PDB file of C-alpha atoms in Angstrom:
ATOM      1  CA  UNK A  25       0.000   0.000   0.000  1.00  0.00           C
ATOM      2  CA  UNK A  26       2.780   2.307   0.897  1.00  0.00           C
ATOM      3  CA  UNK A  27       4.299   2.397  -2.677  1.00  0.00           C
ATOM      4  CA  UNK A  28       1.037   2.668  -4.331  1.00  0.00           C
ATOM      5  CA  UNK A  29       0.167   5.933  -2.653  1.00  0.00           C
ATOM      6  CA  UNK A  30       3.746   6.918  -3.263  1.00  0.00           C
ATOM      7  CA  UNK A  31       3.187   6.091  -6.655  1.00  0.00           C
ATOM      8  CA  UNK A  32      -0.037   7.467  -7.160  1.00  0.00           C
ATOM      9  CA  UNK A  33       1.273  10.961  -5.516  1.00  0.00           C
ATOM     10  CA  UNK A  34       4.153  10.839  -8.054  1.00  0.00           C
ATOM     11  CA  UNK A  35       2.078   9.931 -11.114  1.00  0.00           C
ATOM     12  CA  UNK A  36       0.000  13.260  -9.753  1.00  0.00           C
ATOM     13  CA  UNK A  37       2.737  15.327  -9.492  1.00  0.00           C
ATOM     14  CA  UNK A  38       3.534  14.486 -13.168  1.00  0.00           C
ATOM     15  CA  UNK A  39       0.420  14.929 -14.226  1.00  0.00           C
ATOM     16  CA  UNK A  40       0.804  18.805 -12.985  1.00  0.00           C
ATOM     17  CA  UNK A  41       3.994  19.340 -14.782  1.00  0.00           C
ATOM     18  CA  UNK A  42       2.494  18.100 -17.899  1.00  0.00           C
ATOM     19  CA  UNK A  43      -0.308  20.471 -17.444  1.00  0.00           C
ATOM     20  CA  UNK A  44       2.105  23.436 -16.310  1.00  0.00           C
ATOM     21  CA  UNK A  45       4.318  22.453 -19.525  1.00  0.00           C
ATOM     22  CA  UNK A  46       1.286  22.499 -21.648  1.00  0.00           C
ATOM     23  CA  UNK A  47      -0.417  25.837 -20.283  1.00  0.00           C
ATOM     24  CA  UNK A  48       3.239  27.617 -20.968  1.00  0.00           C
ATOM     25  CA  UNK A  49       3.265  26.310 -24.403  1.00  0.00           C
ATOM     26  CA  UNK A  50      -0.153  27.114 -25.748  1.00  0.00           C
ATOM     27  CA  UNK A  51       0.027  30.552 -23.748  1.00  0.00           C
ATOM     28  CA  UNK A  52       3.347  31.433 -25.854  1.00  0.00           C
ATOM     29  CA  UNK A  53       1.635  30.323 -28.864  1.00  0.00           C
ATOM     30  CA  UNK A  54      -1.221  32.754 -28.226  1.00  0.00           C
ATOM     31  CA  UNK A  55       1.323  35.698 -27.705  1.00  0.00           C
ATOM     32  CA  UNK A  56       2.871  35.236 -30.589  1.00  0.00           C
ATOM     33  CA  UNK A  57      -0.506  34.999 -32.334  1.00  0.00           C
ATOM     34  CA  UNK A  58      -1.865  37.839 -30.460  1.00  0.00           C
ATOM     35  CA  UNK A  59       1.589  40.112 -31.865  1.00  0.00           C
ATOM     36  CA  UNK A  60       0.918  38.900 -35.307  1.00  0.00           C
ATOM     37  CA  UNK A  61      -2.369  40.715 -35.094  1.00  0.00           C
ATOM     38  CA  UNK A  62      -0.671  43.845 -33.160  1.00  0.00           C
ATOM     39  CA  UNK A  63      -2.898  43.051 -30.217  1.00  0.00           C
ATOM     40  CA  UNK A  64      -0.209  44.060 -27.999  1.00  0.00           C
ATOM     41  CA  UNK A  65      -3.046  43.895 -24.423  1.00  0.00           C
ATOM     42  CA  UNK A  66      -3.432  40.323 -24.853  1.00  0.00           C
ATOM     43  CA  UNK A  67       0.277  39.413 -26.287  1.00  0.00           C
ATOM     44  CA  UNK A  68       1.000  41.069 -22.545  1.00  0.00           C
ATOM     45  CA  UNK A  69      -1.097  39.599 -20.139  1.00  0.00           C
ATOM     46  CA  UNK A  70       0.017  35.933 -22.263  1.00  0.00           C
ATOM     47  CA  UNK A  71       3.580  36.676 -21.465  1.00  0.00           C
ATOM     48  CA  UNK A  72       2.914  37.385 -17.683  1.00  0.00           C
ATOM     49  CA  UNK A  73       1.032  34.206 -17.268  1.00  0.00           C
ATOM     50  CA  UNK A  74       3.963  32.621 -19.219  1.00  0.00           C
ATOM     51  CA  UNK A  75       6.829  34.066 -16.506  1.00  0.00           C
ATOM     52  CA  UNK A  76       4.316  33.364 -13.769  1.00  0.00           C
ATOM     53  CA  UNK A  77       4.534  29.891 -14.740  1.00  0.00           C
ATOM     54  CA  UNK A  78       7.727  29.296 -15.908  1.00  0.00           C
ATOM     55  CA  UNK A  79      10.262  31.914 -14.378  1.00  0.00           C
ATOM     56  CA  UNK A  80      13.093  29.880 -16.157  1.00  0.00           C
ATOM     57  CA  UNK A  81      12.101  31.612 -19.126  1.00  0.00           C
ATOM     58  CA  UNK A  82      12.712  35.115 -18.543  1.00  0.00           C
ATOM     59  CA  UNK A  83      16.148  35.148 -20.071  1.00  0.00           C
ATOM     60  CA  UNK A  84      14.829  33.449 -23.672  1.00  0.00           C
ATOM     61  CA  UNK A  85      11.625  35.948 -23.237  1.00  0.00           C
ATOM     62  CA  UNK A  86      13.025  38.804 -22.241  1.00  0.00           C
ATOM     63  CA  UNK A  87      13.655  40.732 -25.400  1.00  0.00           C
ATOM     64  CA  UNK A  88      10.151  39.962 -26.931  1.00  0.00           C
ATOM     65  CA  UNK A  89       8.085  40.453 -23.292  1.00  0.00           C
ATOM     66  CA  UNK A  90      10.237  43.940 -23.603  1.00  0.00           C
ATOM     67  CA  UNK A  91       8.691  44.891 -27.056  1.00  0.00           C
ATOM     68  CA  UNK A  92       5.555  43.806 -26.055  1.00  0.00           C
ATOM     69  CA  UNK A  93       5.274  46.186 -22.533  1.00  0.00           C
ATOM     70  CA  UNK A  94       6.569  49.220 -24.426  1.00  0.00           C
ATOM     71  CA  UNK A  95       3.719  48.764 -27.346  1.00  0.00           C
ATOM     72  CA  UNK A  96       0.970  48.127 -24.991  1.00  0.00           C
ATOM     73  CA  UNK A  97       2.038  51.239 -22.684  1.00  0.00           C
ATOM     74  CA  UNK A  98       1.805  53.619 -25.853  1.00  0.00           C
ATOM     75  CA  UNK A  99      -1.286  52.178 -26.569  1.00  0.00           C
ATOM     76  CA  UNK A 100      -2.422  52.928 -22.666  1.00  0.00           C
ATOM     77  CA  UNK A 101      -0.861  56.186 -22.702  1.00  0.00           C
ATOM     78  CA  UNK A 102      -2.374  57.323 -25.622  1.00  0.00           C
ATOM     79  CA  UNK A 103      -6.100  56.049 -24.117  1.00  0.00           C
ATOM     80  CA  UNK A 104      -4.688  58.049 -21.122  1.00  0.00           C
ATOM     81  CA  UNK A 105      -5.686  54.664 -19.457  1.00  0.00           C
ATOM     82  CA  UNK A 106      -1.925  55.904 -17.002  1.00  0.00           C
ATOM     83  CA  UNK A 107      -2.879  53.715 -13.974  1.00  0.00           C
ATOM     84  CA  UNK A 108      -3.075  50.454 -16.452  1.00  0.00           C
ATOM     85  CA  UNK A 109      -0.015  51.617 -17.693  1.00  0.00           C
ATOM     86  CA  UNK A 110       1.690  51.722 -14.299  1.00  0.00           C
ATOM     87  CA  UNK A 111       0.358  49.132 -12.902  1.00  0.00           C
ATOM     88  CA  UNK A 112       1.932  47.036 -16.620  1.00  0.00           C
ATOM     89  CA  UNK A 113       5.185  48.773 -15.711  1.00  0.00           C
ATOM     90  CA  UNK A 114       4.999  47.562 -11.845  1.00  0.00           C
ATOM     91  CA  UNK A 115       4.410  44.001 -12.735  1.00  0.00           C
ATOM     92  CA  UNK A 116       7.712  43.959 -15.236  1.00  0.00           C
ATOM     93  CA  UNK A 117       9.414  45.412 -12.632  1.00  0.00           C
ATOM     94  CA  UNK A 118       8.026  42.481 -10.454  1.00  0.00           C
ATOM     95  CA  UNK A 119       9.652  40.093 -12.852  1.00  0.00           C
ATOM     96  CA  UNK A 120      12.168  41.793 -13.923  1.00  0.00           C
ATOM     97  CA  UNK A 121      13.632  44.223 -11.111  1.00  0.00           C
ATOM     98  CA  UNK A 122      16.541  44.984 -12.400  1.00  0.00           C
ATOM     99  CA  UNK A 123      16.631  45.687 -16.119  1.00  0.00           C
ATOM    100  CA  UNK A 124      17.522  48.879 -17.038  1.00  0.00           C
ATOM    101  CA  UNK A 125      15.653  49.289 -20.461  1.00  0.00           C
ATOM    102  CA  UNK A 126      12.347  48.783 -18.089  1.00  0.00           C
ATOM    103  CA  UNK A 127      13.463  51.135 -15.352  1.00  0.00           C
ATOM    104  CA  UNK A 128      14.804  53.776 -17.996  1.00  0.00           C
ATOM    105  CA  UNK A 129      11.164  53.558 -20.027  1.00  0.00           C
ATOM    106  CA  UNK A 130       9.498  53.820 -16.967  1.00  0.00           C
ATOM    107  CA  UNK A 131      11.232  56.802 -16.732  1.00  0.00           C
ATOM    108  CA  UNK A 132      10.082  58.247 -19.972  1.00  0.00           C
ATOM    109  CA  UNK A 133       6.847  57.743 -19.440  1.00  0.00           C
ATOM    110  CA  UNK A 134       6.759  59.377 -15.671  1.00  0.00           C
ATOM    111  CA  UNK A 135       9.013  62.455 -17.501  1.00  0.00           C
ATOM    112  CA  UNK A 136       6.320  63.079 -20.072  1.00  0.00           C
ATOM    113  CA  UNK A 137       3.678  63.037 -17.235  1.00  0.00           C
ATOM    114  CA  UNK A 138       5.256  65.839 -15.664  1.00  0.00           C
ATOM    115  CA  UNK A 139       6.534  63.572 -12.907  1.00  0.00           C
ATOM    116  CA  UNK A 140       9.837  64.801 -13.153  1.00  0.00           C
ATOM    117  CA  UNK A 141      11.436  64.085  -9.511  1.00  0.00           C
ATOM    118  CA  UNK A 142      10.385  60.127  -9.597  1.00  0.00           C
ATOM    119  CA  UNK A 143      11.562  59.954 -13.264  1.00  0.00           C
ATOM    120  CA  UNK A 144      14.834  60.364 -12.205  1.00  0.00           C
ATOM    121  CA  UNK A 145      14.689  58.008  -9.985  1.00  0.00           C
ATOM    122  CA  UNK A 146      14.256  55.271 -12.445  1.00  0.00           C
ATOM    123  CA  UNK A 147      16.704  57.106 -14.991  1.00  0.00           C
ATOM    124  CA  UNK A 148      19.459  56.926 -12.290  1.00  0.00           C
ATOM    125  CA  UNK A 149      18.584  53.133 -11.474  1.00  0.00           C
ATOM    126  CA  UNK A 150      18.757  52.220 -15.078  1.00  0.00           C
ATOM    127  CA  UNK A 151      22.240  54.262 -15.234  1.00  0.00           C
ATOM    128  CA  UNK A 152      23.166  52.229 -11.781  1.00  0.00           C
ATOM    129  CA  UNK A 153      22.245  49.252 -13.412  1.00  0.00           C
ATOM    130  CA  UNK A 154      23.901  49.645 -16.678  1.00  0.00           C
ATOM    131  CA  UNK A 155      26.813  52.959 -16.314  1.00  0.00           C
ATOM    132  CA  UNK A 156      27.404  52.127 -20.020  1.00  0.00           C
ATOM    133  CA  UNK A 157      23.471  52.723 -20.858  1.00  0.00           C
ATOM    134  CA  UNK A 158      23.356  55.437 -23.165  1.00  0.00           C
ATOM    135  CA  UNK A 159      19.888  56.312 -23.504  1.00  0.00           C
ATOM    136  CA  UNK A 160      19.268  56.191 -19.598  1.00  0.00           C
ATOM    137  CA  UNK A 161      22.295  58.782 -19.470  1.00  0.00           C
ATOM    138  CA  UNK A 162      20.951  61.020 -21.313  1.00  0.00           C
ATOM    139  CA  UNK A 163      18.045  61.016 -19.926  1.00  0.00           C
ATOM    140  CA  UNK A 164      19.401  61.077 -16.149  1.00  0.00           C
ATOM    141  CA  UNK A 165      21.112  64.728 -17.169  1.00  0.00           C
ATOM    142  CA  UNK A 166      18.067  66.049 -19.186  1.00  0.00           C
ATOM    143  CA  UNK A 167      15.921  65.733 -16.317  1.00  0.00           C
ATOM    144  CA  UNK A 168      18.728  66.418 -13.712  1.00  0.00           C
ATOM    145  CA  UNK A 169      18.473  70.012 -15.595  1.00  0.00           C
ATOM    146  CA  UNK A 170      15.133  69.983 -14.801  1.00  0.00           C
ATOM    147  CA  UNK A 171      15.639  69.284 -10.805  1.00  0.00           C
ATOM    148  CA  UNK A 172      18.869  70.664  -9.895  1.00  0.00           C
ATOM    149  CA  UNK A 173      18.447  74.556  -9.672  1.00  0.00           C
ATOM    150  CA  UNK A 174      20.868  76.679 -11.477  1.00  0.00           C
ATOM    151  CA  UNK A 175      22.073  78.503  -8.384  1.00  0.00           C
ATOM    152  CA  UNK A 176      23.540  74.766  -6.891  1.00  0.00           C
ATOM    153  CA  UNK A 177      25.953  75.225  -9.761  1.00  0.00           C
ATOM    154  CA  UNK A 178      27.045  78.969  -8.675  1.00  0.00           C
ATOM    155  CA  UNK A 179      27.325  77.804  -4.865  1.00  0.00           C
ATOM    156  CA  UNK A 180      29.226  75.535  -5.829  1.00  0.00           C
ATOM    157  CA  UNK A 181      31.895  77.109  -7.747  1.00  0.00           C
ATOM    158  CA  UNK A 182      32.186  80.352  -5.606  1.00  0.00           C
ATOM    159  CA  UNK A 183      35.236  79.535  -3.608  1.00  0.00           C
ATOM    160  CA  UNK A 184      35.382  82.541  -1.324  1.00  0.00           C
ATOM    161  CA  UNK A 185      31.354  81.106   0.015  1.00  0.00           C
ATOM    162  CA  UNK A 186      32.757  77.463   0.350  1.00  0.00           C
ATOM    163  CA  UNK A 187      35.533  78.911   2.289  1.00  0.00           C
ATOM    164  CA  UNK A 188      33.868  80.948   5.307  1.00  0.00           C
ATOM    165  CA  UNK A 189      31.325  77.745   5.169  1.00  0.00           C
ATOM    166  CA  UNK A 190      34.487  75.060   5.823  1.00  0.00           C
ATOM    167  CA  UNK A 191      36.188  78.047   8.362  1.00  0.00           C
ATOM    168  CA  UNK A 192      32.639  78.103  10.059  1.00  0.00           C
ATOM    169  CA  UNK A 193      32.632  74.390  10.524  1.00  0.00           C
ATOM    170  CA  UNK A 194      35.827  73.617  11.668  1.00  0.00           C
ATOM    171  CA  UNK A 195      35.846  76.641  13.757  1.00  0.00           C
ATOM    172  CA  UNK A 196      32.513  74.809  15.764  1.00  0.00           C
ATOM    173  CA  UNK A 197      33.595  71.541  15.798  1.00  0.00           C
ATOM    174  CA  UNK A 198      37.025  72.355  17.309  1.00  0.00           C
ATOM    175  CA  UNK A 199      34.968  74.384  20.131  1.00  0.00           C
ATOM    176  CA  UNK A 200      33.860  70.813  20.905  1.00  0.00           C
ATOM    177  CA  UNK A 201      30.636  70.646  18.392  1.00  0.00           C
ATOM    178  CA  UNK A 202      30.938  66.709  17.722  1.00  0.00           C
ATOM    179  CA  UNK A 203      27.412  65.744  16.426  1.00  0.00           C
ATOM    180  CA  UNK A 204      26.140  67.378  12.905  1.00  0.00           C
ATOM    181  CA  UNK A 205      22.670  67.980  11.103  1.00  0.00           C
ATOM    182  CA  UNK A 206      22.939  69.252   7.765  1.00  0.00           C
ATOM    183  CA  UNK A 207      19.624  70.522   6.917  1.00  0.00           C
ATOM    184  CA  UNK A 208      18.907  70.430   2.781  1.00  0.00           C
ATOM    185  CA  UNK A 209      22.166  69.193   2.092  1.00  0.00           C
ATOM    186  CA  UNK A 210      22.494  69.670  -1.446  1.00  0.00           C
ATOM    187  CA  UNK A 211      25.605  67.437  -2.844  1.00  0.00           C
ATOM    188  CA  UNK A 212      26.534  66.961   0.593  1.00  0.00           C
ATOM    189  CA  UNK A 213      29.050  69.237   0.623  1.00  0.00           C
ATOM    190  CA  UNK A 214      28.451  70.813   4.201  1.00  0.00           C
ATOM    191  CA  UNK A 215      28.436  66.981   5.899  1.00  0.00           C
ATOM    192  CA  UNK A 216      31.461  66.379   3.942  1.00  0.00           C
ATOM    193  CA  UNK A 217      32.781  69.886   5.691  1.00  0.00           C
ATOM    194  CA  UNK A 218      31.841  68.811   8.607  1.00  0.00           C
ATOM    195  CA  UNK A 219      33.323  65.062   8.504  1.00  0.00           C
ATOM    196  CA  UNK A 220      36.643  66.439   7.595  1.00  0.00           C
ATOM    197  CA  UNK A 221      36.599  68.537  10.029  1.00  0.00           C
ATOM    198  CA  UNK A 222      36.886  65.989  12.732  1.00  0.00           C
ATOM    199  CA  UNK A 223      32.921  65.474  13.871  1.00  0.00           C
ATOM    200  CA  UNK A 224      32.575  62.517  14.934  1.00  0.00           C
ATOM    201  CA  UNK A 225      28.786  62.060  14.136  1.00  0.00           C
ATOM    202  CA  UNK A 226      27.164  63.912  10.912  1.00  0.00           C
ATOM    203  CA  UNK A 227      23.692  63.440   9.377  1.00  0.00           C
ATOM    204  CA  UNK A 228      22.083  64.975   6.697  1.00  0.00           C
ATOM    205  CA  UNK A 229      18.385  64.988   5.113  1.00  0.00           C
ATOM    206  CA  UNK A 230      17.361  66.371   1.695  1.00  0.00           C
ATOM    207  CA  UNK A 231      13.496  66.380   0.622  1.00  0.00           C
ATOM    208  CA  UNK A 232      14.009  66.265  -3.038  1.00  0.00           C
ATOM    209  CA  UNK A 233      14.643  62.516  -4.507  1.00  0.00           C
ATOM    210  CA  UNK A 234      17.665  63.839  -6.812  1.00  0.00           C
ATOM    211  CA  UNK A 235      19.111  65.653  -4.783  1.00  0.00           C
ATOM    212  CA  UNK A 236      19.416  63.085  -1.845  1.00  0.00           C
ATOM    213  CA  UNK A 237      20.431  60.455  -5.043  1.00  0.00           C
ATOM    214  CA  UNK A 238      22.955  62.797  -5.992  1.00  0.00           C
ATOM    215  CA  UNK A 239      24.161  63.345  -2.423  1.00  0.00           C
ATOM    216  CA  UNK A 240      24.429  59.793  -2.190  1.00  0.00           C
ATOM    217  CA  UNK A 241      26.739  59.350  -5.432  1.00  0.00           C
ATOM    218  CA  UNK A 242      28.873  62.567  -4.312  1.00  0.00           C
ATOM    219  CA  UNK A 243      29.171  61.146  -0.666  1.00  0.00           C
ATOM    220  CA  UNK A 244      30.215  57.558  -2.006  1.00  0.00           C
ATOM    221  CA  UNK A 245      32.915  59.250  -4.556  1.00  0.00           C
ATOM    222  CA  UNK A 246      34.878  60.645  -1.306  1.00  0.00           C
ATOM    223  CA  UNK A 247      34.517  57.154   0.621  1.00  0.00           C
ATOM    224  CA  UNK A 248      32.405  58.440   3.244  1.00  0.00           C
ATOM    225  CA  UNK A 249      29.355  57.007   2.637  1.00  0.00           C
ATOM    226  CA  UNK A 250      29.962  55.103   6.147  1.00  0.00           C
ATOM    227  CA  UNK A 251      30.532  58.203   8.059  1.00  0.00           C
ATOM    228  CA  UNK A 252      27.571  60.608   7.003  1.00  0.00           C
ATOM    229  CA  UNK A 253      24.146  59.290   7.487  1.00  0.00           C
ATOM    230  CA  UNK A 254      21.789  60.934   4.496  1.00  0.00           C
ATOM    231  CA  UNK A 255      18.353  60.670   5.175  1.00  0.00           C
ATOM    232  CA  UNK A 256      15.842  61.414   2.582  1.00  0.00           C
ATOM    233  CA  UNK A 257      13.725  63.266   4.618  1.00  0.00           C
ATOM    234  CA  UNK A 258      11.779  66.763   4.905  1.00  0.00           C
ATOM    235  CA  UNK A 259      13.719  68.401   8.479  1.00  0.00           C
ATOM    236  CA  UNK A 260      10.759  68.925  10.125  1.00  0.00           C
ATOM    237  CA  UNK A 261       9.977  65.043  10.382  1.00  0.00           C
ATOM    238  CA  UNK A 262      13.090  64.068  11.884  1.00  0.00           C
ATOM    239  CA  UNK A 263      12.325  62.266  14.898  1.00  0.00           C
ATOM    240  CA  UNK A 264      14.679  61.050  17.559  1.00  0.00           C
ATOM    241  CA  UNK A 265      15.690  57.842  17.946  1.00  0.00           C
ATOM    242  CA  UNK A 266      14.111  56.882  14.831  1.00  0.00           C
ATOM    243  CA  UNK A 267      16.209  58.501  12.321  1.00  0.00           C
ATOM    244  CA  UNK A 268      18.875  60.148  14.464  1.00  0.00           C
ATOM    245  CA  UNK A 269      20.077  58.365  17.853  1.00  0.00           C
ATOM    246  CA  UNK A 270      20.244  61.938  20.077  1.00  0.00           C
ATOM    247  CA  UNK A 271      20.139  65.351  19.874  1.00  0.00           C
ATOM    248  CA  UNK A 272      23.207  67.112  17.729  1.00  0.00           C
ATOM    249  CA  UNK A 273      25.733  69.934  18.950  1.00  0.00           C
ATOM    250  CA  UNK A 274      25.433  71.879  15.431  1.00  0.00           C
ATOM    251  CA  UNK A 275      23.464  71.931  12.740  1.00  0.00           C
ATOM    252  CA  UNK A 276      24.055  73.412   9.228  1.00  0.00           C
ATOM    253  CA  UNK A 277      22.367  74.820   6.397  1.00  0.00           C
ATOM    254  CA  UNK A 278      23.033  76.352   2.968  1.00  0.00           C
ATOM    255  CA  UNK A 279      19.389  77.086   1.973  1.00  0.00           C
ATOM    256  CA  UNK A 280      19.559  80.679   2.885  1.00  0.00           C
ATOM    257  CA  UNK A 281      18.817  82.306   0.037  1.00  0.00           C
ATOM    258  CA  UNK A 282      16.059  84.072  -2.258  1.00  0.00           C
ATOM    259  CA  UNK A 283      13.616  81.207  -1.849  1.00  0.00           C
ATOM    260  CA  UNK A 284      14.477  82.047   2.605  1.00  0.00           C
ATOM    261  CA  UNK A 285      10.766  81.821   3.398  1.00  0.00           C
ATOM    262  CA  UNK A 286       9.510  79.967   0.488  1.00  0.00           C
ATOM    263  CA  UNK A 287      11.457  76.497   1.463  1.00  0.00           C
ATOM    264  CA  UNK A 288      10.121  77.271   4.933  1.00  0.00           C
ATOM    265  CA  UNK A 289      13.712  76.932   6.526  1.00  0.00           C
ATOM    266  CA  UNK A 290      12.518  79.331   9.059  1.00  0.00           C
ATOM    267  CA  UNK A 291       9.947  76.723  10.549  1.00  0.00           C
ATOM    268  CA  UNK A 292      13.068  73.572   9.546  1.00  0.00           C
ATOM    269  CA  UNK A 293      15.127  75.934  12.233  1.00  0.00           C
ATOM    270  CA  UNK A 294      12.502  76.612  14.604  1.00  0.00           C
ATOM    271  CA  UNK A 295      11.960  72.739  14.688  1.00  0.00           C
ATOM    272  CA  UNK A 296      15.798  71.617  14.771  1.00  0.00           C
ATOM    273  CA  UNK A 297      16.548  74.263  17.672  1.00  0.00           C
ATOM    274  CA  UNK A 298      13.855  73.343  19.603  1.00  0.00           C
ATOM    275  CA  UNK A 299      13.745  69.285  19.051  1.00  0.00           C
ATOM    276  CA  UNK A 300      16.998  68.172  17.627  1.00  0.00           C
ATOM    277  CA  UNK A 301      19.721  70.522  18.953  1.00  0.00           C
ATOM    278  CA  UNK A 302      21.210  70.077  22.012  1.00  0.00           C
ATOM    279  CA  UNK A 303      20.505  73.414  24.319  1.00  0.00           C
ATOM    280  CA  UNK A 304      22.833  75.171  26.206  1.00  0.00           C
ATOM    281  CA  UNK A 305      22.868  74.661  30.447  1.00  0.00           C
TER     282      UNK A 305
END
């Protein structure tokens, strides 16, 4: 009895394959029908039931699941059907997290949408993915044109402003200010101030996406992404411990300027004197 239920479980369990195998076959057939006949919808939702089934065919699928996506997302976009066409983009990325062509037309679509911040999120993933990616580059800097306000540039190339700024910091931490907060870091050039200064502890939070992705790459290119903890993060919902173990003994800023009261770093002050800086006895 005991090898006849053994071999009736077995004969069962081959019996599934068989169907599996079958399923996978005919549903391939039917994309390939279905992209004959341009009917790029059905071609798509055939190929996700075909990587559902059989993920050891993403590599030999790949190129043609690609194709089919990107036709049946210009067919959604141009029904303006976009939460379809995210959600097709959100199951690729399911399958296929990290392909660059899929991140990178992601992007396009999210850039044409106006959503200019989050597309260059996936353009800078794609470039992460692939550095040799032409397309993806290109489109990282077009949009990083977009994001990145000219006046970053001028900061950054007036010396005599860096100069007090680095003076300023080392002057603080010498007088025994060991913990940092750099509020809308930027490129990270005021934690990176502060680090060489000698602090022992520096953090820094940027609200936009870019910004805190660029800080990120800038941070990592002078080895010190272990030493400065970015946190993409408005100020004003920094909590302790949560995303900073104590209260610091300086904090920093470089957002003083024409847009003073329009970035609100009055209030991002207010808040990091009264809840994240350590007061005087």
């Amino acid at each position: 009895m005991p090898n006849s239920s053994a071999k009736l479980h077995c004969n069962h369990r081959g019996g599934r394959e068989a169907g599996r195998r079958e399923l996978v076959s005919r549903s391939l057939q039917s994309a390939q029908h279905c992209l004959g006949d341009q009917d790029f919808g059905t071609a798509y939702a055939h190929y996700l039931l075909v990587l559902n089934l059989a993920p050891e065919l993403k590599t030999s699928v790949k190129e043609t699941f690609q194709f089919t996506l990107f036709k049946w997302a210009e067919e959604l976009d141009s029904l303006a059907r976009i939460q379809d066409l995210f959600n097709c983009y959100e199951q690729a990325l399911e399958l296929y997290p990290n392909d660059e062509v899929i991140c990178n037309s992601m992007g396009e679509h999210l850039f044409r949408m106006g959503f200019r911040d989050e597309a260059a999120g996936y353009f800078h993933k794609a470039v992460k993915l692939n550095p040799d990616f032409a397309d993806a580059k290109e489109n990282f800097y077009r949009v990083a044109n977009w994001l990145v306000e000219r006046w970053h540039f001028i900061m950054l190339n007036d010396a005599k402003r860096n100069l007090t700024y680095l003076k300023a910091i080392e002057n603080a931490v010498c007088s025994g200010c060991k913990s940092v907060l750099d509020i809308g870091t930027g490129t990270g050039i005021l934690s990176m101030f502060a680090k060489k200064a000698g602090a022992s502890f520096v953090y820094a939070c940027e609200l936009s996406k870019t910004m805190y992705e660029l800080a990120c790459d800038v941070v990592a290119a002078n080895n010190m992404e272990k030493e400065i903890k970015l946190l993409h993060l408005k100020s004003l919902d920094i909590e302790i411990p949560k995303h900073i173990p104590e209260r610091v003994s300086l904090v920093v800023t470089e957002t003083v300027d024409a847009g003073l009261f329009g970035e609100g770093i009055v209030e991002s002050l207010i808040h990091a004197w009264e809840h994240l800086l350590l007061q005087p006895r």
